[in-house]
Structures are given as structure tokens and as C-alpha cells.
Amino acid sequence: MQISTNQFYTSNQRNLQSLTATADKLQVQVSTGKKLNAPSDDAVGYRRLQGLIRDGSNDQAYAGNITIVSSALSQADTSLKSITDEIQRAQELAVKANSGTLSASDRSVIADELDSIVKTLTDLANAKDSRGASIFAGGDSPAVIANPDGSFTFATTGPTAIPIGDSSSAAPGEAASRLFVDSSGGNVLADISSLSAALRGTGDVAAIASTVGDKLTASNSQVSAVQGSLGARAQRVDIESSRMADLATDREVTRSAIEDTDVTQAITDLQKTMTILSAAQASFTKLSNLSLFDYLK
């Protein structure tokens, strides 16, 4: 088989171009630390990498939502503890009001404190989270409204659930009606206010104090149930947060395997390629300078 001069040059040129391209690619991988810089480097790996990037972006959004929900639930728990303390104090005052040995001045002092408790409970229920949204109502609506006639209006829907995962969401609070409205439709704020009114001389103090005391006990149990529900929800959010952190770690390992350069191996391959390229260039230069006269010598 004879090889023409044209074939000789073409074959060597292709070989040198291939070696040069390989060397260039390895140099880029070493300098950037990335072995995957374009879809043509590895089409399958590139598609997989884009999927990992999308998943990471989605999880970053979910992580932000988890922070919002966790913060709101923590704030709700703090508010519920304060609400429990206020209701317990109202119970103590109900027992004191039922003693039957109070002076008019004593009754007035207790009534003033009961009114203050109603105001505090209303303020606690109308707490807002870091976004300015209500914790015990939907949107930024007030959870409790004190009406001019002395009655109260309570939010019957809580905050909208926020996505914290691909198939998981959690509401960052609860409806105020679950805290203050009992099964008969009565409410703790009206009960406390009725005792305050009785102490000011508009009702049977002993009978109202006894009834209100029992209702406050039931109300505290109601608040505790909501607190337990929110606590379980907060635990679920923490579990989702931990799961997402584990996924992020696994995703980073996968991404690194697809994209990152094994620098030691790349440098070794580059050195080998440069050695072969240098030898090929020297060989081609020497052979291309030969002529028939050199052969005849």
C-alpha cells in the first residue's frame, strides 16, 4: 500500500489538530476547575446538571418559605404562651371575685385588670409575622375586632398554607376563632368582659365569677390544643428542612462528579498529551523535510 504526499500531510495534520484540541480542553478544565463547560463536552451530563440546578433553585425558594413558616410558628407559640398566662390570671381574678368579701374599691381594681387582660389578649391575637401578615387570621386582616357594642368578631380562617416542598405545605398560624370561641358560640373575651361588668355593679358577681371561671378553664385547654397542633406543625417543618439539607448535600456530590475537574488526573493527562503532541510535531517536521535524494543517500 502506498501513501501519497497529500495523505501523509492530511493524516498528520488531523492528528496534530486532535492532540492540540485535547490539550486545549484539558488546559481549560485545569484553569476553570470544570470538566463540563459546554453541552458538547457531555450532552447527557449537561442535561443532568441543568436538572440539578433547577432542583437547587426550587429548594432555595422552599428554604425561604421554611424560614418564614418557622419564624411565624415560633412567634405564634410565644403569643400562645402569653395568651395562656393572661387567661390563667383572669381565672385567678375570677376566684378572687367570687370570695364575697371584696370592697367596692377591690371590685373596681379587679375589673380594671380584667379589662386590661381583654385588651392584651386582643393585641396578642392581632400579632403580625415578619411579612406583616396576621398569625391568627388570613392575609393582613385583624384576628380580633372589638366592636363598639362590646362584642367581638373573630377571624374564622387562618393564614394560607405556604409550600415548603414539592408536595408539602404548612400554614404559619391558626384562626383566632379556634383560640377564643367555644363550642356553644361563646367566647373568652366576652366572658371576661361580663365579669368585669358585674364587678362594676351590673350583675350577680358570685354567679358570673363561678361560670366564667369554668369557661376560662375550658378556654385554656382550647388554647393548649392549638399550641400542640402548631408545635406538631413546627416539628414537621423542621423535618422538611433537614430533609432538604440532606438533598442539597447529595445534589452537590452529584453535581461535583458531573462538573468538577479531577485536577490531578487532568494535569497528568495534559502532560501526556503535550509530550505526544511535541513528539508528533517533531516527527512531522523531520519527515516533511525528507526528499527522494535523502532516501537515495
XYZ file of C-alpha atoms in Angstrom:
297
model
C 0.000 0.000 0.000
C 1.360 3.400 -0.997
C 0.676 6.600 0.894
C 0.637 9.762 -1.150
C 2.208 13.011 -0.024
C -1.275 14.526 0.324
C -2.458 11.683 2.525
C 0.691 11.973 4.603
C 0.120 15.672 5.278
C -3.642 15.292 5.842
C -3.251 12.399 8.279
C -0.579 14.163 10.317
C -2.476 17.445 10.293
C -5.587 15.753 11.688
C -3.552 14.018 14.348
C -1.879 17.280 15.410
C -5.213 19.114 15.423
C -6.778 16.391 17.576
C -3.896 16.459 20.046
C -3.966 20.271 20.168
C -7.746 20.291 20.775
C -7.358 17.715 23.576
C -4.575 19.781 25.153
C -6.638 22.970 24.934
C -9.624 21.241 26.500
C -7.532 19.876 29.368
C -5.957 23.304 29.953
C -9.425 24.866 30.206
C -10.527 22.144 32.639
C -7.480 22.737 34.848
C -7.810 26.540 34.781
C -11.590 26.645 35.392
C -11.851 23.602 37.628
C -14.762 22.478 35.431
C -14.657 19.493 33.113
C -18.100 20.331 31.745
C -18.076 23.795 30.159
C -20.444 23.298 27.222
C -23.213 20.860 26.190
C -20.867 19.351 23.606
C -18.490 18.206 26.359
C -21.080 15.702 27.637
C -24.662 16.089 26.418
C -26.160 13.652 28.940
C -24.168 15.099 31.825
C -25.033 18.651 30.793
C -28.774 17.880 30.838
C -28.410 16.224 34.219
C -26.501 19.252 35.502
C -29.251 21.624 34.335
C -31.793 19.497 36.182
C -29.720 19.690 39.357
C -29.506 23.474 39.014
C -33.299 23.730 38.652
C -33.847 21.489 41.663
C -31.415 23.589 43.679
C -33.215 26.808 42.710
C -36.571 25.327 43.707
C -35.198 24.193 47.049
C -33.772 27.651 47.704
C -37.289 29.062 47.286
C -38.687 26.376 49.586
C -35.937 27.110 52.119
C -37.034 30.755 52.165
C -40.626 29.644 52.765
C -39.499 27.310 55.547
C -37.765 30.233 57.249
C -40.964 32.297 57.056
C -43.167 29.475 58.366
C -40.747 28.539 61.160
C -40.454 32.144 62.289
C -44.226 32.659 62.254
C -44.905 29.401 64.127
C -42.296 30.318 66.727
C -43.936 33.725 67.137
C -47.350 32.061 67.359
C -46.062 29.745 70.099
C -44.730 32.708 72.067
C -48.073 34.515 71.666
C -49.995 31.425 72.787
C -47.864 31.131 75.911
C -48.664 34.751 76.732
C -52.353 34.162 75.981
C -52.316 31.199 78.373
C -50.722 33.354 81.076
C -53.376 36.048 80.613
C -56.247 33.553 80.782
C -54.760 31.968 83.903
C -54.518 35.390 85.501
C -58.172 36.013 84.603
C -59.013 32.686 86.312
C -57.226 33.823 89.458
C -59.176 37.075 89.397
C -62.438 35.161 88.889
C -61.706 33.113 92.008
C -60.860 36.304 93.902
C -64.036 37.992 92.662
C -66.102 35.051 93.961
C -64.874 35.478 97.527
C -67.765 37.727 98.515
C -65.622 39.846 100.840
C -64.485 42.484 98.361
C -64.981 46.158 98.863
C -66.222 48.393 96.076
C -62.656 49.580 95.571
C -61.378 45.996 95.342
C -64.008 45.128 92.753
C -63.061 48.180 90.703
C -59.377 47.225 90.749
C -60.163 43.673 89.609
C -62.496 44.976 86.890
C -59.745 47.287 85.604
C -57.281 44.391 85.429
C -59.826 42.209 83.643
C -60.369 44.956 81.079
C -56.597 45.157 80.638
C -56.450 41.396 80.095
C -59.096 41.633 77.362
C -57.057 44.366 75.675
C -53.842 42.339 75.970
C -55.492 39.193 74.591
C -56.782 41.197 71.624
C -53.342 42.633 70.939
C -51.686 39.207 71.208
C -54.204 37.713 68.791
C -53.593 40.523 66.289
C -49.836 39.852 66.124
C -48.159 40.028 62.691
C -45.312 37.928 61.339
C -42.133 39.180 59.633
C -44.077 39.725 56.379
C -46.676 41.887 58.098
C -49.261 39.091 57.748
C -51.584 38.070 60.563
C -50.647 34.969 62.525
C -54.200 34.222 63.645
C -56.097 35.391 60.547
C -55.872 35.246 56.778
C -53.795 37.874 54.976
C -53.285 41.057 56.954
C -56.840 41.119 58.359
C -57.194 41.603 62.121
C -57.729 38.371 64.022
C -59.935 40.007 66.665
C -62.076 43.123 66.363
C -63.552 44.766 69.469
C -66.914 46.155 68.352
C -68.403 49.400 69.759
C -71.269 47.459 71.377
C -68.814 45.448 73.473
C -68.970 42.294 71.344
C -66.056 40.738 69.498
C -65.535 39.469 65.964
C -63.031 36.689 65.363
C -61.290 35.533 62.189
C -62.645 32.131 61.200
C -59.861 31.354 58.726
C -56.159 31.288 59.453
C -53.136 32.111 57.287
C -52.877 30.469 53.874
C -50.617 27.419 53.778
C -47.166 28.086 52.297
C -45.352 25.498 50.117
C -42.303 24.054 51.888
C -41.597 21.228 49.430
C -42.709 19.742 46.123
C -45.736 18.117 47.767
C -45.809 19.701 51.212
C -47.123 22.937 52.676
C -47.755 24.374 56.134
C -49.907 27.191 57.466
C -47.881 29.679 59.552
C -50.621 30.148 62.138
C -54.227 29.408 63.089
C -57.636 31.074 63.064
C -58.397 33.234 66.113
C -61.829 31.605 66.450
C -60.111 28.335 67.403
C -58.499 30.114 70.333
C -61.347 32.122 71.769
C -64.708 30.762 70.552
C -66.128 27.713 72.354
C -68.432 25.010 71.012
C -71.555 26.912 72.096
C -70.523 30.037 70.188
C -69.475 31.971 73.271
C -66.039 33.482 73.590
C -63.497 34.059 76.317
C -63.195 37.805 75.754
C -66.922 38.317 76.210
C -66.817 36.102 79.317
C -64.040 38.142 80.906
C -65.830 41.374 79.964
C -69.066 40.130 81.555
C -67.242 39.512 84.835
C -65.723 42.981 84.655
C -69.204 44.472 84.116
C -70.593 42.506 87.059
C -67.830 43.799 89.324
C -68.830 47.308 88.319
C -72.336 46.645 89.610
C -74.309 45.260 86.638
C -74.737 41.597 87.552
C -74.510 38.818 90.145
C -70.758 38.784 90.760
C -70.592 35.406 92.546
C -72.651 33.534 89.943
C -70.900 35.143 86.978
C -67.440 34.646 88.538
C -68.123 30.923 89.041
C -69.416 30.465 85.492
C -66.602 32.484 83.939
C -64.013 30.553 85.964
C -65.238 27.269 84.485
C -65.260 28.746 80.982
C -61.715 30.054 81.387
C -60.538 26.573 82.374
C -62.069 25.180 79.185
C -60.611 28.072 77.195
C -57.108 27.329 78.461
C -57.485 23.721 77.337
C -58.600 25.005 73.943
C -55.531 27.222 73.620
C -53.282 24.338 74.709
C -54.765 22.135 71.977
C -53.990 24.764 69.350
C -50.498 25.166 70.774
C -49.933 21.415 70.497
C -51.175 21.446 66.899
C -48.824 24.274 65.945
C -45.964 22.530 67.746
C -46.520 19.384 65.679
C -46.618 21.537 62.553
C -43.333 23.219 63.514
C -41.755 19.798 64.016
C -42.892 18.742 60.536
C -41.343 21.920 59.101
C -38.056 21.127 60.881
C -38.093 17.601 59.435
C -38.679 19.014 55.949
C -35.828 21.469 56.468
C -33.460 18.649 57.489
C -34.562 16.527 54.544
C -33.919 19.416 52.182
C -30.449 19.953 53.652
C -29.643 16.264 53.068
C -30.890 16.522 49.487
C -28.734 19.593 48.930
C -25.669 17.679 50.147
C -26.428 14.717 47.875
C -27.101 17.056 44.963
C -23.755 18.785 45.460
C -21.934 15.443 45.443
C -23.682 14.509 42.184
C -23.001 17.923 40.635
C -19.332 17.745 41.545
C -18.992 14.288 39.994
C -20.534 15.566 36.754
C -18.985 19.019 36.515
C -15.826 19.385 38.577
C -12.375 18.565 37.237
C -10.185 15.936 38.851
C -7.239 18.327 38.719
C -4.579 15.714 39.440
C -5.831 13.425 36.677
C -6.328 16.332 34.263
C -2.759 17.585 34.782
C -1.418 14.071 34.248
C -3.452 13.704 31.043
C -2.333 17.162 29.885
C 1.338 16.306 30.411
C 0.924 13.065 28.455
C -0.900 14.854 25.660
C 1.715 17.619 25.448
C 4.509 15.007 25.317
C 2.767 13.135 22.495
C 1.983 16.399 20.690
C 5.590 17.565 20.946
C 6.850 14.229 19.627
C 4.314 14.225 16.803
C 5.257 17.775 15.802
C 8.976 16.933 15.807
C 8.372 13.746 13.834
C 6.181 15.510 11.288
C 8.728 18.309 10.835
C 11.554 15.851 10.267
C 9.608 13.626 7.866
C 8.152 16.537 5.896
C 11.702 17.784 5.164
C 12.842 14.477 3.655
C 13.142 14.078 -0.127
C 13.947 11.314 -2.592
C 17.575 12.453 -2.550
C 17.676 11.869 1.256
C 16.308 8.381 0.649
C 18.908 7.662 -2.078
C 21.737 8.590 0.290
